[in-house]
């Protein structure tokens, strides 16, 4: 039998609960560590970013209105679904040149991390809310509240674990997000979109785009309908650009550069808190 | 106009629905970019009938609406004002006062809007009241029930009677195409309205879904074109309801340009009845000027 030509998958984006191709119709080659062509990914344009932000914004109201308990259930469900599709992700990580053992460890850590943040959804305001002493006849309390739409720029290393470590704390409290996956290594992030799709996450809560950073970062960071940015890319120029563009609409910018994504230090509630606003209520009480 | 040019409304002009949809979708593929886009956006803004037609409307809301109509976006004072504000008759005086010394017109719905289910006398009084309060334009509804019964003379006479009491005020005739069932009916109602003296024909009240659609608009534009060729009289067009995005607005402008020519590309001959379109147009204009995608949070509600 003649040698068969292998069909290389073109990974699509995940926007608004659907899997559209880039509106620009462009794709680019994804290679493994040794320059072998392993797949294609969508080369998103600024209009794809615009569409993703729109989807994210429309999803915000509904996701924010869910009970914290229900958001916890949904996050837990993502972990369950990921557990069931472990093999696919291990293989995908191996495709990019990672050893079996490391790949399996990455998937396991990612699942555990999701469960960790699933637990925080209905505890964050108990732990970080406060009752404030005031010198008047008021009951005064502050509680953390979701910020809105968060733009996330993922790093290149550990493309599954890093993406989950960034998305989970953001969406746990009712935020929605637009994630720019790694330029060189986006496949696990896009496949993770399929898991999200299959696990009760409402469309638009997480949106995942691929493509060249120099074509998308500018739009994402300057977009006025994005309320905060979470940058995990190591690129200094990207960081600078984000800082400058964020100032246009006074977005919060969180630079999060991790040395070791496996470290337990990423499992802490303070990253969740970065994407929450403090809401203080004055409630009159009788003297 | 001599009676001989009035066509027999019992005759049905056949409309090729597939052909209409095909043409609409072809025209929707027109790409309008850069300077032309910016111009078109500003033109669309100047064609808006900024509308509030809710049972909960208050004077405060109408005044707010009028200030937005005068100056849609304060950071860009050079932007055109919208064409008109459209309110219920009992809000006309408020709007008129808020808009004095401006070019913004006051349009009022009348004739038992939105259903039109009232006696002619009441409809005439409703119209007289709106005109006496100072309305520059009257948006009337036709009696869809009578139309669907085939009682075309009734519709014709009703429109003619309302037109008479309008006096100086322009008359826009709302066909409520969402209730007319077929494109043939839309064409027929358009013809009746124009021959009966309408200055504008308008798709919908905005209270029924579907409201304005592009195929319906195209059919009405073609009716206007044919009427113009026969009589030499220009009639305006107003799609209303459901147009929320700047992109759709531009598509409508393409339909107008390609069907009627550029003479109709003016607020005197084409209007958008909309409330949320204004903000989307503003957001796109600011995007074109600054290069930065905007957020609705930076634009006022009314």
XYZ file of C-alpha atoms in Angstrom:
589
model
C 0.000 0.000 0.000
C 1.249 3.440 -0.868
C 2.270 5.652 2.002
C -0.757 7.408 3.349
C -0.630 11.177 3.725
C -1.577 11.946 7.269
C -4.429 14.401 7.768
C -3.222 17.195 9.994
C -5.913 18.786 12.087
C -6.615 22.497 11.866
C -7.485 23.546 15.393
C -10.315 26.037 15.551
C -10.872 28.777 18.077
C -13.433 28.644 20.880
C -15.658 31.743 20.967
C -19.106 32.185 22.459
C -19.533 28.431 22.975
C -18.860 27.700 19.299
C -15.776 26.685 17.381
C -15.406 29.229 14.583
C -12.414 29.567 12.289
C -10.742 32.945 12.240
C -12.863 35.495 10.361
C -9.707 36.190 8.367
C -9.677 32.558 7.148
C -5.969 32.405 7.877
C -4.134 29.564 9.551
C -0.528 28.971 10.485
C 1.707 25.956 11.023
C 2.266 24.480 14.427
C 5.493 22.514 14.804
C 6.958 20.332 17.505
C 10.296 21.079 19.132
C 12.136 19.644 16.103
C 10.395 21.710 13.435
C 8.090 18.912 12.283
C 4.700 20.117 11.110
C 2.165 18.661 13.577
C -1.009 20.684 13.041
C -2.465 24.009 11.962
C -4.087 26.675 14.084
C -6.217 29.710 13.306
C -4.349 32.956 12.836
C -6.798 35.276 14.509
C -7.171 38.915 13.586
C -8.242 41.926 15.612
C -11.819 41.245 14.541
C -11.700 37.818 16.159
C -10.574 39.539 19.347
C -13.484 41.950 19.005
C -15.954 39.099 18.534
C -14.519 37.216 21.496
C -14.791 40.261 23.749
C -18.390 40.698 22.646
C -19.165 37.058 23.433
C -17.426 37.399 26.756
C -19.352 40.524 27.663
C -22.702 38.981 26.778
C -21.908 35.902 28.844
C -20.888 37.931 31.875
C -24.356 38.765 33.219
C -25.573 35.183 33.244
C -22.380 33.677 34.649
C -22.113 36.338 37.335
C -25.738 35.701 38.312
C -25.155 31.989 38.893
C -24.874 31.044 42.522
C -21.323 30.645 43.736
C -22.174 27.063 44.593
C -23.275 26.382 41.014
C -20.090 27.898 39.599
C -18.191 25.528 41.848
C -20.154 22.627 40.424
C -19.372 23.726 36.889
C -15.655 24.040 37.622
C -15.705 20.617 39.212
C -17.448 19.290 36.134
C -14.621 20.626 33.932
C -12.194 18.655 36.061
C -14.321 15.508 35.689
C -14.475 15.874 31.924
C -10.759 16.476 31.726
C -10.133 13.347 33.776
C -12.153 11.404 31.201
C -10.148 12.785 28.303
C -6.749 12.512 29.931
C -5.293 10.381 27.146
C -6.065 12.925 24.445
C -4.256 15.644 26.355
C -1.296 13.450 27.232
C -0.932 12.596 23.538
C -1.244 16.201 22.507
C 1.421 17.261 24.950
C 3.655 14.431 23.727
C 3.151 15.624 20.172
C 4.977 18.799 21.067
C 7.912 16.779 22.363
C 7.117 16.282 26.029
C 7.844 12.924 27.680
C 4.928 10.693 28.721
C 5.639 11.028 32.422
C 5.851 14.789 32.367
C 2.740 15.043 30.191
C 0.726 12.845 32.530
C 1.906 14.853 35.501
C 0.847 18.067 33.776
C -2.647 16.783 33.089
C -3.026 15.492 36.658
C -1.856 18.744 38.178
C -4.222 20.662 35.922
C -7.205 18.580 36.998
C -6.330 18.956 40.670
C -5.927 22.679 40.245
C -9.402 22.994 38.766
C -10.822 21.177 41.760
C -8.873 23.433 44.078
C -10.437 26.554 42.563
C -13.870 24.915 42.329
C -13.756 24.828 46.123
C -13.078 28.540 46.428
C -16.108 29.777 44.495
C -18.463 29.842 47.487
C -15.847 30.538 50.141
C -14.080 33.576 48.817
C -16.545 36.121 50.145
C -16.743 34.455 53.536
C -12.993 34.506 53.918
C -12.295 37.890 52.379
C -15.519 39.740 53.131
C -15.428 41.932 56.188
C -17.725 43.600 58.643
C -16.367 47.061 59.249
C -16.686 49.036 62.476
C -18.140 52.466 61.723
C -18.965 55.382 64.010
C -22.608 55.677 63.065
C -25.786 53.647 63.252
C -24.884 51.507 60.283
C -24.076 47.915 59.665
C -21.161 48.226 57.259
C -19.809 45.299 55.304
C -17.520 44.745 52.332
C -17.483 41.786 50.033
C -15.477 40.950 46.935
C -17.346 41.007 43.646
C -16.362 39.928 40.122
C -14.560 42.512 37.983
C -16.004 41.712 34.556
C -14.268 40.643 31.365
C -10.642 39.634 31.790
C -8.112 39.380 28.962
C -5.560 36.634 29.554
C -2.272 36.233 27.720
C -0.948 32.710 28.215
C 2.714 31.728 28.399
C 4.404 29.235 26.064
C 5.433 26.697 28.674
C 3.134 23.927 29.925
C 0.313 24.969 27.624
C -2.407 23.002 29.404
C -1.452 23.513 33.026
C -0.659 27.193 32.645
C -3.893 27.908 30.799
C -5.982 26.176 33.454
C -4.052 27.853 36.270
C -4.935 31.210 34.711
C -8.548 30.581 33.678
C -9.820 28.815 36.805
C -9.209 31.599 39.351
C -10.604 34.189 36.937
C -13.902 32.506 36.128
C -14.449 31.040 39.607
C -16.043 34.230 40.902
C -18.182 35.152 37.918
C -15.714 36.853 35.588
C -15.582 35.858 31.949
C -12.400 35.815 29.892
C -10.733 35.987 26.503
C -7.521 33.978 26.401
C -4.768 34.380 23.831
C -3.173 30.954 23.708
C 0.548 30.509 23.256
C 1.655 31.389 19.739
C 3.971 28.421 19.339
C 2.154 25.865 21.425
C -1.592 26.515 21.418
C -3.011 23.046 20.781
C -3.824 21.901 24.336
C -5.497 25.248 25.032
C -7.799 24.859 22.046
C -8.573 21.256 22.907
C -9.374 22.444 26.399
C -12.096 24.505 24.712
C -13.731 21.236 23.689
C -13.678 20.100 27.309
C -15.242 23.365 28.429
C -17.883 22.997 25.776
C -18.790 19.540 27.056
C -18.965 20.539 30.699
C -21.826 22.949 31.441
C -19.723 26.086 31.056
C -22.052 28.587 29.367
C -20.857 29.735 25.939
C -18.769 32.892 26.070
C -17.534 32.479 29.650
C -14.195 31.292 28.317
C -13.048 32.267 24.835
C -9.816 30.920 23.412
C -7.991 32.498 20.471
C -4.825 31.480 18.669
C -2.544 33.335 16.292
C 0.317 35.773 16.141
C 0.723 37.885 19.217
C 1.677 40.980 17.254
C -1.728 40.860 15.563
C -3.886 40.354 18.633
C -2.239 41.751 21.767
C -2.657 45.373 20.738
C -6.413 44.974 20.280
C -6.925 42.896 23.399
C -5.020 45.257 25.669
C -6.571 48.456 24.310
C -10.166 47.191 24.084
C -12.241 49.361 26.374
C -14.730 46.626 27.166
C -12.075 44.548 28.904
C -11.861 45.312 32.591
C -8.633 43.610 33.561
C -5.607 41.895 32.046
C -3.756 38.848 33.306
C -0.378 38.534 31.627
C 1.654 35.407 32.001
C 3.774 35.870 28.923
C 7.466 36.388 29.617
C 7.814 38.889 26.842
C 8.783 42.265 28.303
C 7.544 44.216 25.292
C 4.079 42.650 25.614
C 4.048 43.666 29.249
C 4.954 47.248 28.405
C 2.358 47.466 25.665
C -0.301 46.093 28.006
C 0.595 48.610 30.696
C 0.363 51.497 28.269
C -2.817 50.420 26.526
C -4.539 49.461 29.761
C -4.143 53.030 30.968
C -6.615 54.163 28.269
C -9.509 52.721 30.199
C -7.733 52.245 33.538
C -7.802 48.460 33.382
C -6.228 46.465 36.103
C -3.070 44.734 34.862
C -1.764 41.691 36.703
C 1.624 40.454 35.552
C 1.955 36.851 36.580
C 5.251 35.312 35.571
C 5.628 31.825 36.967
C 8.923 29.937 37.193
C 7.347 26.572 37.895
C 3.738 25.939 36.956
C 3.719 22.684 38.938
C 4.434 24.488 42.165
C 1.743 24.479 44.805
C 2.143 28.237 45.144
C -0.284 28.674 42.245
C -3.017 27.208 44.370
C -3.926 30.166 46.499
C -6.958 32.428 46.716
C -5.021 35.654 46.191
C -5.005 35.232 42.434
C -8.797 34.910 42.603
C -8.925 38.103 44.607
C -6.942 40.018 41.984
C -10.000 39.953 39.729
C -12.525 41.091 42.265
C -13.668 44.523 43.328
C -14.552 45.371 46.895
C -18.184 46.287 47.274
C -19.083 48.041 50.508
C -22.621 48.387 51.764
C -23.921 50.736 54.448
C -27.038 49.357 56.003
C -28.905 51.545 58.516
C -29.611 49.944 61.876
C -31.502 51.247 64.865
C -29.425 52.872 67.582
C -52.114 63.768 -9.347
C -54.724 62.511 -11.781
C -56.890 59.619 -10.728
C -55.899 57.647 -13.803
C -52.413 56.911 -12.468
C -53.773 55.187 -9.368
C -53.427 51.514 -9.891
C -56.012 48.880 -9.138
C -55.051 47.649 -5.678
C -56.948 44.434 -6.170
C -54.240 43.469 -8.648
C -51.296 41.834 -6.965
C -47.795 42.711 -8.055
C -45.882 39.452 -7.813
C -42.723 39.562 -5.688
C -39.977 37.019 -6.169
C -39.085 36.307 -2.555
C -36.023 34.218 -3.378
C -34.828 36.917 -5.742
C -35.309 39.616 -3.099
C -33.380 37.652 -0.490
C -30.659 36.885 -2.998
C -30.268 40.548 -3.888
C -30.206 41.570 -0.241
C -27.515 39.058 0.573
C -25.481 40.132 -2.456
C -25.694 43.784 -1.445
C -24.767 42.859 2.116
C -21.390 41.709 0.855
C -20.421 45.233 -0.143
C -17.381 46.200 1.791
C -17.296 49.752 3.107
C -14.050 50.700 4.797
C -12.019 53.567 6.194
C -13.166 57.086 5.166
C -16.283 55.873 3.370
C -17.249 53.875 6.436
C -16.780 56.860 8.709
C -18.872 59.017 6.378
C -21.585 56.388 6.175
C -21.647 56.024 9.967
C -22.075 59.763 10.395
C -24.755 59.828 7.722
C -26.601 57.007 9.458
C -26.357 58.901 12.742
C -27.938 61.966 11.124
C -30.810 59.794 9.841
C -31.908 58.419 13.180
C -35.349 58.975 14.621
C -34.252 58.634 18.216
C -37.195 56.838 19.700
C -38.826 56.151 23.019
C -42.273 54.570 22.901
C -42.838 52.959 26.237
C -45.699 53.063 28.646
C -43.262 54.147 31.330
C -41.956 57.192 29.416
C -41.672 60.290 31.542
C -40.905 63.927 30.834
C -37.489 63.430 32.342
C -36.706 60.592 30.010
C -37.868 62.540 26.970
C -35.767 65.558 27.944
C -32.782 63.271 28.398
C -33.479 61.731 24.987
C -33.651 65.168 23.413
C -30.307 66.283 24.795
C -28.761 63.161 23.355
C -30.494 63.867 20.040
C -28.999 67.358 19.930
C -25.492 66.299 20.819
C -25.128 62.537 20.613
C -21.643 62.379 22.131
C -20.253 65.321 24.048
C -16.542 64.485 23.547
C -17.141 64.860 19.785
C -19.261 68.000 19.453
C -18.818 68.055 15.661
C -20.887 64.938 15.124
C -24.230 65.540 13.435
C -27.344 65.611 15.552
C -29.966 62.962 14.841
C -32.858 63.724 12.487
C -35.723 63.589 14.955
C -36.970 62.263 18.245
C -40.021 60.059 18.102
C -42.413 60.042 21.076
C -46.029 59.538 22.062
C -48.393 62.506 21.482
C -48.529 63.522 25.150
C -44.735 63.931 25.154
C -44.621 66.120 22.035
C -44.779 69.442 23.888
C -41.967 68.355 26.221
C -39.796 67.277 23.311
C -40.620 70.391 21.318
C -39.555 72.593 24.206
C -36.350 70.623 24.785
C -35.462 70.887 21.099
C -36.324 74.514 20.417
C -33.751 76.375 18.311
C -32.353 73.151 16.911
C -32.798 71.397 13.582
C -33.945 68.225 15.301
C -37.560 67.461 14.401
C -40.222 66.082 16.697
C -42.072 63.067 15.381
C -45.107 61.697 17.130
C -46.829 58.381 16.708
C -50.591 58.772 16.462
C -53.777 56.953 15.370
C -54.016 54.591 18.332
C -50.432 53.432 17.982
C -49.362 50.606 17.944
C -52.473 48.551 17.178
C -54.536 51.124 15.305
C -57.645 49.485 16.718
C -59.820 52.563 17.160
C -62.488 54.477 15.318
C -61.445 56.933 12.643
C -62.724 59.860 14.707
C -60.469 58.976 17.600
C -57.529 58.514 15.250
C -58.134 61.913 13.701
C -58.354 63.543 17.119
C -55.180 61.794 18.182
C -53.432 63.187 15.112
C -54.871 66.700 15.541
C -53.702 66.720 19.140
C -50.146 65.703 18.205
C -50.023 68.344 15.458
C -51.397 71.043 17.738
C -48.762 70.187 20.344
C -46.186 70.967 17.677
C -45.247 67.677 16.075
C -43.342 68.132 12.806
C -43.965 64.572 11.721
C -46.764 62.102 12.365
C -46.165 58.342 12.363
C -49.535 56.659 11.780
C -50.373 52.960 11.748
C -52.624 51.355 9.170
C -55.482 49.040 10.123
C -53.841 45.712 9.374
C -57.027 43.808 10.070
C -58.912 45.680 7.357
C -55.985 45.340 5.007
C -55.821 41.576 5.411
C -59.583 41.409 4.838
C -58.934 43.020 1.449
C -60.645 46.247 2.394
C -58.085 48.369 0.547
C -60.402 51.342 0.056
C -60.742 51.592 3.825
C -56.957 51.810 4.219
C -56.648 54.337 1.398
C -59.380 56.592 2.756
C -58.046 56.372 6.285
C -54.566 57.434 5.243
C -55.971 60.238 3.092
C -58.094 61.472 6.006
C -55.134 61.477 8.396
C -52.979 63.213 5.802
C -55.566 65.966 5.593
C -55.517 66.704 9.335
C -51.690 66.562 9.393
C -51.554 69.908 7.617
C -47.918 70.991 7.421
C -46.687 67.980 9.356
C -45.078 65.170 7.393
C -46.948 61.895 7.409
C -45.154 58.592 7.868
C -47.314 55.541 7.325
C -46.418 52.468 9.366
C -47.344 49.294 7.487
C -46.397 46.946 10.355
C -44.946 44.487 7.863
C -44.554 41.835 10.561
C -48.332 41.422 10.420
C -48.774 41.598 6.649
C -47.699 37.980 6.101
C -46.321 38.231 2.542
C -44.013 40.467 0.530
C -46.843 40.953 -2.001
C -48.913 42.482 0.798
C -45.999 44.707 1.780
C -45.780 45.958 -1.782
C -49.519 46.502 -1.982
C -49.667 48.365 1.347
C -46.725 50.537 0.255
C -48.507 51.455 -2.966
C -51.766 52.259 -1.184
C -49.953 54.435 1.354
C -48.026 56.377 -1.276
C -51.009 56.968 -3.541
C -53.036 58.050 -0.503
C -50.495 60.761 0.231
C -47.809 59.387 2.559
C -44.601 61.405 2.751
C -42.758 58.443 4.225
C -43.513 54.755 4.434
C -42.279 52.963 7.506
C -41.905 49.242 8.162
C -42.918 48.667 11.741
C -44.044 49.918 15.085
C -41.209 48.128 16.833
C -43.755 46.367 19.028
C -44.093 43.294 16.809
C -41.468 40.777 15.854
C -40.223 40.549 13.135
C -39.808 44.308 12.819
C -37.717 45.820 10.034
C -35.949 43.294 7.847
C -33.859 43.960 4.805
C -36.000 41.989 2.303
C -39.084 43.913 3.410
C -37.163 47.163 3.144
C -35.981 46.300 -0.351
C -39.545 45.609 -1.490
C -40.682 48.937 -0.068
C -37.755 50.765 -1.672
C -38.680 49.254 -5.020
C -42.254 50.399 -4.525
C -40.947 53.913 -3.853
C -38.805 53.737 -6.993
C -41.732 52.660 -9.152
C -43.954 55.331 -7.624
C -41.314 57.949 -8.349
C -40.987 56.818 -11.962
C -44.737 56.977 -12.452
C -45.536 60.197 -10.637
C -42.261 62.066 -10.210
C -42.949 62.335 -6.479
C -40.247 61.312 -4.001
C -41.401 59.370 -0.964
C -39.183 58.689 2.036
C -38.450 55.368 3.685
C -38.088 54.489 7.360
C -37.187 51.015 8.532
C -37.895 50.812 12.246
C -37.431 48.291 14.998
C -34.728 45.696 15.467
C -31.891 47.638 13.844
C -29.314 47.699 16.601
C -25.911 47.441 14.956
C -23.983 49.973 12.936
C -23.110 47.273 10.444
C -26.785 46.631 9.679
C -27.352 50.367 9.306
C -24.643 50.515 6.649
C -26.235 47.580 4.855
C -29.512 49.486 4.751
C -27.728 52.490 3.273
C -26.342 50.264 0.529
C -29.875 49.026 -0.230
C -31.093 52.610 -0.531
C -28.193 53.702 -2.698
C -28.548 50.746 -5.026
C -32.340 50.939 -5.321
C -33.131 54.649 -5.262
C -29.814 56.362 -5.889
C -27.957 58.901 -3.803
C -30.779 61.459 -3.865
C -32.406 59.415 -1.103
C -29.246 59.282 1.023
C -30.333 62.156 3.212
C -32.278 62.504 6.442
C -35.020 64.136 4.369
C -35.684 60.873 2.562
C -34.407 58.089 4.722
C -34.664 57.493 8.463
C -33.877 54.778 10.944
C -36.390 54.270 13.720
C -34.219 53.005 16.535
C -33.181 53.533 20.090
C -30.080 51.435 20.652
C -28.608 51.971 17.178
C -27.400 55.433 18.163
C -24.931 54.103 20.696
C -23.587 51.424 18.399
C -23.029 54.002 15.664
C -21.261 56.240 18.164
C -19.092 53.369 19.340
C -18.103 52.568 15.760
C -17.430 56.214 14.945
C -15.190 56.569 17.985
C -13.505 53.280 17.040
C -12.834 54.616 13.537
C -11.433 57.854 14.922
C -9.284 56.388 17.693
C -8.571 52.840 16.567
C -9.659 51.526 19.956
C -12.655 49.230 20.403
C -15.179 50.870 22.692
C -17.314 49.799 25.615
C -20.986 50.666 26.020
C -20.180 51.847 29.548
C -18.728 55.048 28.124
C -21.940 56.086 26.344
C -25.120 57.434 27.869
C -28.207 55.242 27.824
C -30.695 57.643 26.286
